[in-house]
């Protein structure tokens, strides 16, 4: 198995077309988690737009306390600090914004027909089965005495990971760009495109509020309109139809008993 060419700050900078996102860039060989690494930088005063990217993670974090498989040199593990001082947008839209950015990036770079499963699993369908290509973990942090809130948006994209590197239990539910396209994908180009998408969407969110993100998300979300089962955090499950988004990005679900529920955390399963 050959790793992709190593990520270097010079090559990444040469591809970046952003203003703030990635202006401060930290490229690491190995970290526990890029989110954790960036949270420490943020608490020490790192600027809005600071980006951490790593070749490998020893304790990559997934949603709902799960691990994120992070072998060396094959994938993208990136965290972005979104912390504009003025007009700080509703943090609850950041996970959905990041999902739109990842979908646009993968479509632009590979033309694969990817979709989001609420809130932010990025999936591609093959042989009638959805497989996960990318995941997003957004973590809020308080900074300074004013309690200023910032978000660390952590994004993992399975890029050049062959099937034999996935743990057995993920081999039918997860995939990579290599597996889906049949060829290796240049990680620096993917990263530069991703940071450009995040910057455009975040600027729009700060200037115009969440309507644009909500619309973009609705068009890319395969969950809305579907029958779903939601496995709730802390146990329990509910089945119904995913009807839309609430004003903070929560999933509005009409349960089979006819109740409208707003889901803010949980695992969605698309039912056929
Ligand atoms: C999920 O469970 O779907 C979210 C996975 C998020 C993984 C990324 S990899 C970069 C960043 N650092 C982490 O520790 N997690 C996120």
Coordinates of C-alpha atoms and ligand atoms in Angstrom, one line a residue:
X1 CA 0.0 0.0 0.0
X2 CA 1.4 3.4 -1.0
X3 CA 0.6 6.5 1.0
X4 CA -0.4 9.7 -0.9
X5 CA 2.4 12.3 -1.2
X6 CA 3.0 13.8 2.2
X7 CA 1.0 16.9 3.2
X8 CA 3.4 19.9 3.6
X9 CA 2.5 23.4 4.5
X10 CA 4.3 24.8 1.5
X11 CA 2.2 22.7 -1.0
X12 CA -1.0 23.4 0.9
X13 CA -0.3 27.2 0.9
X14 CA 0.5 27.1 -2.8
X15 CA -3.0 25.7 -3.5
X16 CA -5.0 27.9 -1.0
X17 CA -7.3 30.6 -2.4
X18 CA -8.8 31.7 1.0
X19 CA -8.5 34.9 3.0
X20 CA -8.8 33.9 6.6
X21 CA -9.3 30.1 6.7
X22 CA -5.8 28.5 6.7
X23 CA -4.0 31.8 7.0
X24 CA -2.6 30.1 10.1
X25 CA -1.9 26.5 9.2
X26 CA -0.4 23.8 11.4
X27 CA 0.6 20.5 9.6
X28 CA 1.3 17.7 12.0
X29 CA 2.7 14.2 11.4
X30 CA 0.7 12.7 14.3
X31 CA -1.7 14.1 16.9
X32 CA -4.2 12.5 19.3
X33 CA -7.0 14.4 17.6
X34 CA -6.8 17.4 15.4
X35 CA -9.9 18.7 17.2
X36 CA -8.2 18.4 20.6
X37 CA -4.9 19.9 19.2
X38 CA -6.8 22.9 17.8
X39 CA -8.9 23.3 21.0
X40 CA -5.7 23.8 22.9
X41 CA -4.5 26.4 20.4
X42 CA -7.9 28.1 20.5
X43 CA -7.7 28.4 24.3
X44 CA -4.3 29.9 24.0
X45 CA -5.8 32.6 21.7
X46 CA -5.4 31.2 18.1
X47 CA -7.0 33.3 15.4
X48 CA -10.3 32.7 13.6
X49 CA -9.5 30.4 10.6
X50 CA -6.6 28.6 12.1
X51 CA -6.4 25.1 10.5
X52 CA -4.8 21.9 11.9
X53 CA -4.2 19.0 9.5
X54 CA -2.5 15.8 10.4
X55 CA -1.1 12.7 8.6
X56 CA -2.5 10.5 11.4
X57 CA -4.5 10.6 14.6
X58 CA -3.9 8.2 17.6
X59 CA -7.3 9.1 19.2
X60 CA -9.5 10.4 16.3
X61 CA -12.9 11.4 17.7
X62 CA -16.2 10.6 16.1
X63 CA -19.7 11.8 16.9
X64 CA -21.4 10.4 20.0
X65 CA -18.1 9.3 21.6
X66 CA -17.1 6.9 18.8
X67 CA -13.5 6.6 17.5
X68 CA -12.5 7.7 14.0
X69 CA -10.2 5.4 12.2
X70 CA -7.2 7.5 11.3
X71 CA -4.3 5.6 9.6
X72 CA -1.2 7.5 8.5
X73 CA -0.8 9.2 5.1
X74 CA -4.1 8.1 3.4
X75 CA -6.9 10.4 4.4
X76 CA -7.7 13.9 5.4
X77 CA -8.0 14.8 9.1
X78 CA -8.6 18.5 9.5
X79 CA -9.9 20.9 12.1
X80 CA -10.9 24.5 11.5
X81 CA -11.4 27.2 14.1
X82 CA -14.5 29.3 13.4
X83 CA -14.3 32.2 15.9
X84 CA -15.2 35.5 14.3
X85 CA -15.4 38.0 17.1
X86 CA -18.3 40.1 15.8
X87 CA -21.6 38.8 14.4
X88 CA -20.9 35.2 15.6
X89 CA -23.4 33.1 13.9
X90 CA -25.6 30.4 15.5
X91 CA -23.1 27.6 16.3
X92 CA -25.8 25.0 15.7
X93 CA -25.6 25.6 11.9
X94 CA -21.8 24.9 11.8
X95 CA -22.2 21.1 11.5
X96 CA -24.6 21.5 8.6
X97 CA -22.4 24.2 7.0
X98 CA -19.5 21.8 7.2
X99 CA -21.6 19.0 5.6
X100 CA -22.5 21.2 2.6
X101 CA -18.8 22.2 2.3
X102 CA -17.7 18.5 2.2
X103 CA -20.4 17.5 -0.3
X104 CA -19.4 20.4 -2.6
X105 CA -15.7 19.6 -2.3
X106 CA -16.2 15.9 -3.1
X107 CA -18.5 16.7 -6.0
X108 CA -16.1 19.2 -7.5
X109 CA -13.0 17.1 -7.1
X110 CA -14.4 13.6 -8.0
X111 CA -18.0 14.1 -9.5
X112 CA -19.2 11.4 -7.1
X113 CA -23.0 11.8 -6.3
X114 CA -22.7 12.3 -2.6
X115 CA -25.4 13.2 -0.1
X116 CA -25.7 14.1 3.6
X117 CA -27.5 12.0 6.2
X118 CA -28.7 14.3 9.0
X119 CA -26.8 15.8 10.6
X120 CA -23.6 15.4 8.8
X121 CA -22.6 12.0 7.6
X122 CA -21.5 12.2 4.0
X123 CA -22.6 9.1 2.1
X124 CA -22.4 7.7 -1.4
X125 CA -24.7 4.9 -2.6
X126 CA -23.4 1.8 -4.4
X127 CA -25.5 -1.3 -5.2
X128 CA -28.4 0.2 -3.3
X129 CA -26.4 0.6 -0.1
X130 CA -25.3 3.9 1.5
X131 CA -21.6 4.0 2.5
X132 CA -20.0 6.6 4.6
X133 CA -17.2 8.6 3.0
X134 CA -16.7 11.4 5.5
X135 CA -17.7 12.5 9.0
X136 CA -17.8 15.8 10.8
X137 CA -17.5 16.6 14.5
X138 CA -18.1 20.2 15.6
X139 CA -17.1 21.0 19.2
X140 CA -17.9 24.3 20.9
X141 CA -15.3 26.0 23.1
X142 CA -15.5 28.9 25.4
X143 CA -12.5 31.3 25.1
X144 CA -11.4 34.0 27.5
X145 CA -13.2 35.7 30.4
X146 CA -15.9 37.1 28.2
X147 CA -16.9 33.5 27.5
X148 CA -16.7 34.2 23.8
X149 CA -17.9 31.1 22.0
X150 CA -15.9 29.5 19.1
X151 CA -16.4 26.3 17.2
X152 CA -13.8 23.7 16.1
X153 CA -15.1 22.0 13.0
X154 CA -13.3 18.6 12.6
X155 CA -13.6 16.9 9.3
X156 CA -12.5 13.4 8.3
X157 CA -12.6 12.3 4.7
X158 CA -11.6 8.8 3.7
X159 CA -9.5 9.6 0.7
X160 CA -7.0 6.9 -0.4
X161 CA -7.8 4.2 2.1
X162 CA -8.1 0.7 0.5
X163 CA -10.8 -1.6 1.7
X164 CA -8.3 -3.9 3.6
X165 CA -7.3 -1.0 5.9
X166 CA -10.9 -0.5 7.2
X167 CA -11.7 -2.6 10.3
X168 CA -13.8 -5.6 9.3
X169 CA -16.9 -4.3 10.9
X170 CA -16.9 -1.1 8.7
X171 CA -16.2 -2.7 5.4
X172 CA -19.8 -2.7 4.2
X173 CA -20.9 0.6 5.7
X174 CA -17.8 2.8 5.0
X175 CA -15.8 3.6 1.9
X176 CA -13.2 5.9 0.5
X177 CA -12.8 8.1 -2.6
X178 CA -10.2 5.6 -3.8
X179 CA -12.6 2.7 -3.6
X180 CA -15.5 4.7 -5.2
X181 CA -13.6 6.4 -8.1
X182 CA -11.0 3.6 -8.7
X183 CA -8.1 6.0 -8.5
X184 CA -6.1 7.9 -5.9
X185 CA -7.2 11.4 -5.1
X186 CA -4.8 14.3 -4.5
X187 CA -5.3 15.2 -0.8
X188 CA -3.9 18.8 -1.1
X189 CA -6.3 19.7 -3.9
X190 CA -9.2 18.2 -1.8
X191 CA -8.1 20.2 1.3
X192 CA -7.7 23.5 -0.6
X193 CA -11.1 23.1 -2.2
X194 CA -12.6 22.2 1.2
X195 CA -11.2 25.3 3.0
X196 CA -12.4 27.5 0.1
X197 CA -15.9 26.1 0.5
X198 CA -15.9 26.5 4.3
X199 CA -14.8 30.1 3.9
X200 CA -17.5 31.0 1.4
X201 CA -20.3 29.4 3.4
X202 CA -19.1 30.8 6.8
X203 CA -18.8 34.3 5.4
X204 CA -22.3 33.9 4.0
X205 CA -23.6 32.7 7.4
X206 CA -22.0 35.6 9.2
X207 CA -23.3 38.2 6.7
X208 CA -26.8 36.9 5.9
X209 CA -27.8 34.4 8.6
X210 CA -28.6 30.8 8.2
X211 CA -31.2 30.9 5.3
X212 CA -28.6 30.3 2.6
X213 CA -27.0 27.4 4.4
X214 CA -30.4 25.9 5.2
X215 CA -31.3 25.9 1.5
X216 CA -28.0 24.5 0.4
X217 CA -28.3 21.8 3.0
X218 CA -31.8 20.9 2.1
X219 CA -30.8 20.3 -1.5
X220 CA -27.9 18.0 -0.5
X221 CA -29.6 16.1 2.4
X222 CA -30.9 12.6 1.6
X223 CA -32.8 12.4 4.9
X224 CA -35.5 15.0 4.3
X225 CA -38.8 13.5 3.1
X226 CA -37.7 9.9 4.0
X227 CA -39.0 7.5 6.5
X228 CA -36.3 7.2 9.2
X229 CA -35.6 5.6 12.5
X230 CA -33.7 7.8 15.0
X231 CA -31.7 6.2 17.7
X232 CA -31.7 8.7 20.5
X233 CA -28.8 9.7 22.6
X234 CA -29.2 8.0 26.0
X235 CA -31.3 5.2 24.6
X236 CA -34.7 4.8 22.9
X237 CA -35.7 5.1 19.3
X238 CA -38.4 6.7 17.3
X239 CA -39.7 6.1 13.8
X240 CA -41.4 8.5 11.5
X241 CA -40.9 10.8 8.5
X242 CA -38.2 13.5 8.4
X243 CA -40.2 16.6 7.5
X244 CA -37.6 19.4 7.5
X245 CA -35.3 21.5 9.6
X246 CA -36.1 23.6 12.7
X247 CA -34.8 27.2 12.9
X248 CA -31.6 25.9 14.6
X249 CA -30.9 23.1 12.2
X250 CA -32.5 20.4 14.3
X251 CA -34.4 17.6 12.4
X252 CA -38.2 17.9 12.4
X253 CA -39.6 14.5 12.6
X254 CA -43.3 13.5 12.3
X255 CA -43.4 10.3 14.4
X256 CA -45.7 7.4 13.5
X257 CA -47.9 8.5 16.4
X258 CA -48.3 11.9 14.7
X259 CA -46.2 14.0 17.0
X260 CA -43.8 16.6 15.7
X261 CA -40.4 16.1 17.4
X262 CA -37.2 18.2 17.0
X263 CA -34.2 16.0 17.1
X264 CA -30.9 17.6 18.1
X265 CA -28.7 14.6 18.6
X266 CA -28.9 11.0 17.6
X267 CA -28.3 8.5 14.8
X268 CA -30.6 8.5 11.8
X269 CA -31.2 5.3 9.9
X270 CA -32.9 5.7 6.5
X271 CA -35.7 3.2 6.1
X272 CA -36.7 1.9 2.6
Ligands
LIG1 C1 -18.3 11.1 12.8 O1 -18.4 10.4 13.7 O2 -18.8 10.9 11.7 C2 -17.4 12.3 12.9 C3 -16.0 12.0 12.6 C4 -15.0 13.3 12.6 C5 -13.6 12.9 12.4 C6 -12.7 14.1 12.3 S1 -11.1 13.7 11.7 C7 -10.5 15.3 12.1 C8 -11.2 15.7 13.4 N1 -10.4 15.3 14.5 C9 -11.1 14.4 15.2 O3 -10.6 13.8 16.2 N2 -12.3 14.1 14.7 C10 -12.5 14.9 13.5

